[in-house]
Amino acid sequence: MPYKSIVSFVHDHATDMPAVLTAASLADEVQAHLSVVCLGIDRTNPGAYYGGANAIALQQSLELAEAEARQNEETVAKSLGVWSLPWETIPITAQVGALTPVISDRAQLADLIVLPKPYAKNRGVEDVVILESALFRTRVPVLELPEGHDSAPKA
């Protein structure tokens, strides 16, 4: 069965772009549509603050997560702008504890999910949650790329 829809997730463009470029290369080769979900992750724990500090901390953290999602989207769009394949970016802000439904909802209708290896240098709990959500909350095949894999187009 040929792939018609490929999805990848970016929460840190500095480390996730090789997976996006691999997904773009594969999508271009099989003439598939590429969706890149650009995550901004709110890492606050709402129960950890006292009194009015809770609302202030949540607002600041949400603003940082939204800026992170926009920055990821800008970087992905700039990188994919050179490709002739059909692609889209989807910016989403979510709390780290609520990533699982975000990942599964955005990936469940794809034909393939392309992700970087989560157990590597410069990786965090978010990477593990993204991979495990894709593996165990969807019925979509997952291509997990080895550390250091980069299929960026050569100029």
mmCIF file of C-alpha atoms in Angstrom:
data_model
loop_
_atom_site.group_PDB
_atom_site.id
_atom_site.type_symbol
_atom_site.label_atom_id
_atom_site.label_comp_id
_atom_site.label_asym_id
_atom_site.label_seq_id
_atom_site.Cartn_x
_atom_site.Cartn_y
_atom_site.Cartn_z
ATOM 1 C CA MET A 1 0.000 0.000 0.000
ATOM 2 C CA PRO A 2 1.529 3.345 -0.986
ATOM 3 C CA TYR A 3 1.723 6.098 1.594
ATOM 4 C CA LYS A 4 -0.593 9.022 0.868
ATOM 5 C CA SER A 5 -0.268 10.838 4.190
ATOM 6 C CA ILE A 6 2.856 11.146 6.352
ATOM 7 C CA VAL A 7 3.028 12.976 9.677
ATOM 8 C CA SER A 8 5.910 14.088 11.877
ATOM 9 C CA PHE A 9 6.093 16.041 15.133
ATOM 10 C CA VAL A 10 8.461 18.848 16.127
ATOM 11 C CA HIS A 11 8.808 20.143 19.655
ATOM 12 C CA ASP A 12 12.452 21.199 19.359
ATOM 13 C CA HIS A 13 13.383 22.231 15.842
ATOM 14 C CA ALA A 14 17.097 22.025 16.659
ATOM 15 C CA THR A 15 16.901 18.249 17.192
ATOM 16 C CA ASP A 16 13.741 17.228 15.305
ATOM 17 C CA MET A 17 14.460 18.651 11.842
ATOM 18 C CA PRO A 18 16.331 15.571 10.558
ATOM 19 C CA ALA A 19 13.132 13.562 11.062
ATOM 20 C CA VAL A 20 11.101 16.226 9.237
ATOM 21 C CA LEU A 21 13.568 16.245 6.331
ATOM 22 C CA THR A 22 13.455 12.452 6.168
ATOM 23 C CA ALA A 23 9.653 12.566 6.170
ATOM 24 C CA ALA A 24 9.761 15.203 3.401
ATOM 25 C CA SER A 25 12.165 13.109 1.343
ATOM 26 C CA LEU A 26 9.954 10.044 1.697
ATOM 27 C CA ALA A 27 6.780 12.014 0.962
ATOM 28 C CA ASP A 28 8.375 13.501 -2.125
ATOM 29 C CA GLU A 29 9.485 10.081 -3.341
ATOM 30 C CA VAL A 30 6.031 8.461 -2.987
ATOM 31 C CA GLN A 31 4.034 11.627 -3.788
ATOM 32 C CA ALA A 32 2.411 11.779 -0.349
ATOM 33 C CA HIS A 33 1.097 14.713 1.664
ATOM 34 C CA LEU A 34 3.269 15.723 4.628
ATOM 35 C CA SER A 35 1.828 17.139 7.842
ATOM 36 C CA VAL A 36 4.200 18.487 10.462
ATOM 37 C CA VAL A 37 2.713 19.146 13.880
ATOM 38 C CA CYS A 38 4.698 21.970 15.508
ATOM 39 C CA LEU A 39 4.334 21.628 19.245
ATOM 40 C CA GLY A 40 4.676 24.226 21.936
ATOM 41 C CA ILE A 41 4.813 22.393 25.243
ATOM 42 C CA ASP A 42 3.562 23.971 28.456
ATOM 43 C CA ARG A 43 5.641 22.347 31.194
ATOM 44 C CA THR A 44 3.906 23.791 34.252
ATOM 45 C CA ASN A 45 2.377 21.706 36.973
ATOM 46 C CA PRO A 46 -0.853 23.531 37.870
ATOM 47 C CA GLY A 47 -0.923 22.122 41.403
ATOM 48 C CA ALA A 48 2.547 23.328 42.346
ATOM 49 C CA TYR A 49 1.783 27.012 42.988
ATOM 50 C CA TYR A 50 0.109 28.848 45.851
ATOM 51 C CA GLY A 51 -2.537 31.543 45.761
ATOM 52 C CA GLY A 52 -2.528 33.945 42.827
ATOM 53 C CA ALA A 53 0.857 32.784 41.588
ATOM 54 C CA ASN A 54 -0.864 29.886 39.825
ATOM 55 C CA ALA A 55 -2.620 32.080 37.249
ATOM 56 C CA ILE A 56 0.489 34.181 36.603
ATOM 57 C CA ALA A 57 2.759 31.157 36.182
ATOM 58 C CA LEU A 58 0.274 29.405 33.914
ATOM 59 C CA GLN A 59 -0.115 32.491 31.716
ATOM 60 C CA GLN A 60 3.637 32.971 31.364
ATOM 61 C CA SER A 61 4.197 29.307 30.603
ATOM 62 C CA LEU A 62 1.392 29.305 28.036
ATOM 63 C CA GLU A 63 2.881 32.346 26.299
ATOM 64 C CA LEU A 64 6.290 30.640 26.154
ATOM 65 C CA ALA A 65 4.715 27.467 24.730
ATOM 66 C CA GLU A 66 2.830 29.442 22.074
ATOM 67 C CA ALA A 67 6.051 31.230 21.079
ATOM 68 C CA GLU A 68 7.811 27.853 20.914
ATOM 69 C CA ALA A 69 5.101 26.463 18.602
ATOM 70 C CA ARG A 70 5.373 29.542 16.331
ATOM 71 C CA GLN A 71 9.185 29.278 16.222
ATOM 72 C CA ASN A 72 8.991 25.575 15.363
ATOM 73 C CA GLU A 73 6.433 26.335 12.652
ATOM 74 C CA GLU A 74 8.586 29.093 11.125
ATOM 75 C CA THR A 75 11.646 26.843 11.031
ATOM 76 C CA VAL A 76 9.744 23.939 9.483
ATOM 77 C CA ALA A 77 8.063 26.183 6.901
ATOM 78 C CA LYS A 78 11.406 27.684 5.909
ATOM 79 C CA SER A 79 12.952 24.211 5.514
ATOM 80 C CA LEU A 80 10.011 22.765 3.583
ATOM 81 C CA GLY A 81 9.660 25.796 1.340
ATOM 82 C CA VAL A 82 12.217 24.340 -1.079
ATOM 83 C CA TRP A 83 10.204 21.130 -1.582
ATOM 84 C CA SER A 84 7.580 20.763 -4.298
ATOM 85 C CA LEU A 85 5.530 18.230 -2.338
ATOM 86 C CA PRO A 86 2.215 19.131 -0.687
ATOM 87 C CA TRP A 87 2.842 19.922 2.982
ATOM 88 C CA GLU A 88 1.300 21.728 5.914
ATOM 89 C CA THR A 89 2.306 22.807 9.380
ATOM 90 C CA ILE A 90 -0.049 22.564 12.318
ATOM 91 C CA PRO A 91 0.929 24.597 15.399
ATOM 92 C CA ILE A 92 -0.435 23.187 18.658
ATOM 93 C CA THR A 93 0.158 24.173 22.266
ATOM 94 C CA ALA A 94 -0.396 21.524 24.937
ATOM 95 C CA GLN A 95 0.630 20.702 28.474
ATOM 96 C CA VAL A 96 3.224 17.982 28.749
ATOM 97 C CA GLY A 97 0.735 15.783 30.625
ATOM 98 C CA ALA A 98 -1.790 16.111 27.797
ATOM 99 C CA LEU A 99 0.478 15.243 24.866
ATOM 100 C CA THR A 100 -0.811 11.703 24.378
ATOM 101 C CA PRO A 101 -4.265 12.634 23.029
ATOM 102 C CA VAL A 102 -2.756 15.412 20.894
ATOM 103 C CA ILE A 103 -0.325 12.978 19.271
ATOM 104 C CA SER A 104 -2.865 10.208 18.780
ATOM 105 C CA ASP A 105 -5.553 12.554 17.415
ATOM 106 C CA ARG A 106 -3.184 14.126 14.872
ATOM 107 C CA ALA A 107 -1.586 10.849 13.778
ATOM 108 C CA GLN A 108 -4.383 8.288 13.748
ATOM 109 C CA LEU A 109 -5.466 8.952 10.154
ATOM 110 C CA ALA A 110 -1.963 9.083 8.653
ATOM 111 C CA ASP A 111 -0.390 6.242 6.692
ATOM 112 C CA LEU A 112 3.042 6.682 8.326
ATOM 113 C CA ILE A 113 4.545 8.523 11.295
ATOM 114 C CA VAL A 114 8.214 9.581 11.115
ATOM 115 C CA LEU A 115 9.946 10.341 14.431
ATOM 116 C CA PRO A 116 13.470 10.655 15.784
ATOM 117 C CA LYS A 117 14.841 8.193 18.329
ATOM 118 C CA PRO A 118 13.724 9.448 21.746
ATOM 119 C CA TYR A 119 16.421 7.784 23.836
ATOM 120 C CA ALA A 120 19.404 9.833 22.790
ATOM 121 C CA LYS A 121 21.517 12.801 23.770
ATOM 122 C CA ASN A 122 19.577 16.081 24.050
ATOM 123 C CA ARG A 123 16.232 14.253 24.295
ATOM 124 C CA GLY A 124 13.636 14.648 27.003
ATOM 125 C CA VAL A 125 10.491 13.132 28.367
ATOM 126 C CA GLU A 126 8.495 14.809 25.573
ATOM 127 C CA ASP A 127 10.250 12.676 22.966
ATOM 128 C CA VAL A 128 9.371 9.487 24.829
ATOM 129 C CA VAL A 129 5.737 10.558 25.200
ATOM 130 C CA ILE A 130 5.494 11.400 21.493
ATOM 131 C CA LEU A 131 6.945 8.050 20.389
ATOM 132 C CA GLU A 132 4.964 5.955 22.849
ATOM 133 C CA SER A 133 1.745 7.787 21.983
ATOM 134 C CA ALA A 134 2.347 7.106 18.302
ATOM 135 C CA LEU A 135 3.199 3.457 18.926
ATOM 136 C CA PHE A 136 0.531 2.548 21.448
ATOM 137 C CA ARG A 137 -2.342 4.966 20.788
ATOM 138 C CA THR A 138 -2.565 4.686 17.000
ATOM 139 C CA ARG A 139 -2.620 1.828 14.519
ATOM 140 C CA VAL A 140 -0.235 3.635 12.217
ATOM 141 C CA PRO A 141 3.254 2.341 11.363
ATOM 142 C CA VAL A 142 6.036 4.383 12.956
ATOM 143 C CA LEU A 143 9.422 4.933 11.355
ATOM 144 C CA GLU A 144 11.839 5.676 14.201
ATOM 145 C CA LEU A 145 15.049 7.173 12.862
ATOM 146 C CA PRO A 146 18.420 6.337 14.366
ATOM 147 C CA GLU A 147 20.408 9.021 16.116
ATOM 148 C CA GLY A 148 22.339 11.210 13.711
ATOM 149 C CA HIS A 149 20.225 10.306 10.684
ATOM 150 C CA ASP A 150 19.832 13.248 8.343
ATOM 151 C CA SER A 151 18.511 13.126 4.820
ATOM 152 C CA ALA A 152 18.578 16.840 4.117
ATOM 153 C CA PRO A 153 18.717 17.683 0.416
ATOM 154 C CA LYS A 154 22.216 18.335 -0.859
ATOM 155 C CA ALA A 155 22.737 21.608 -2.677
#
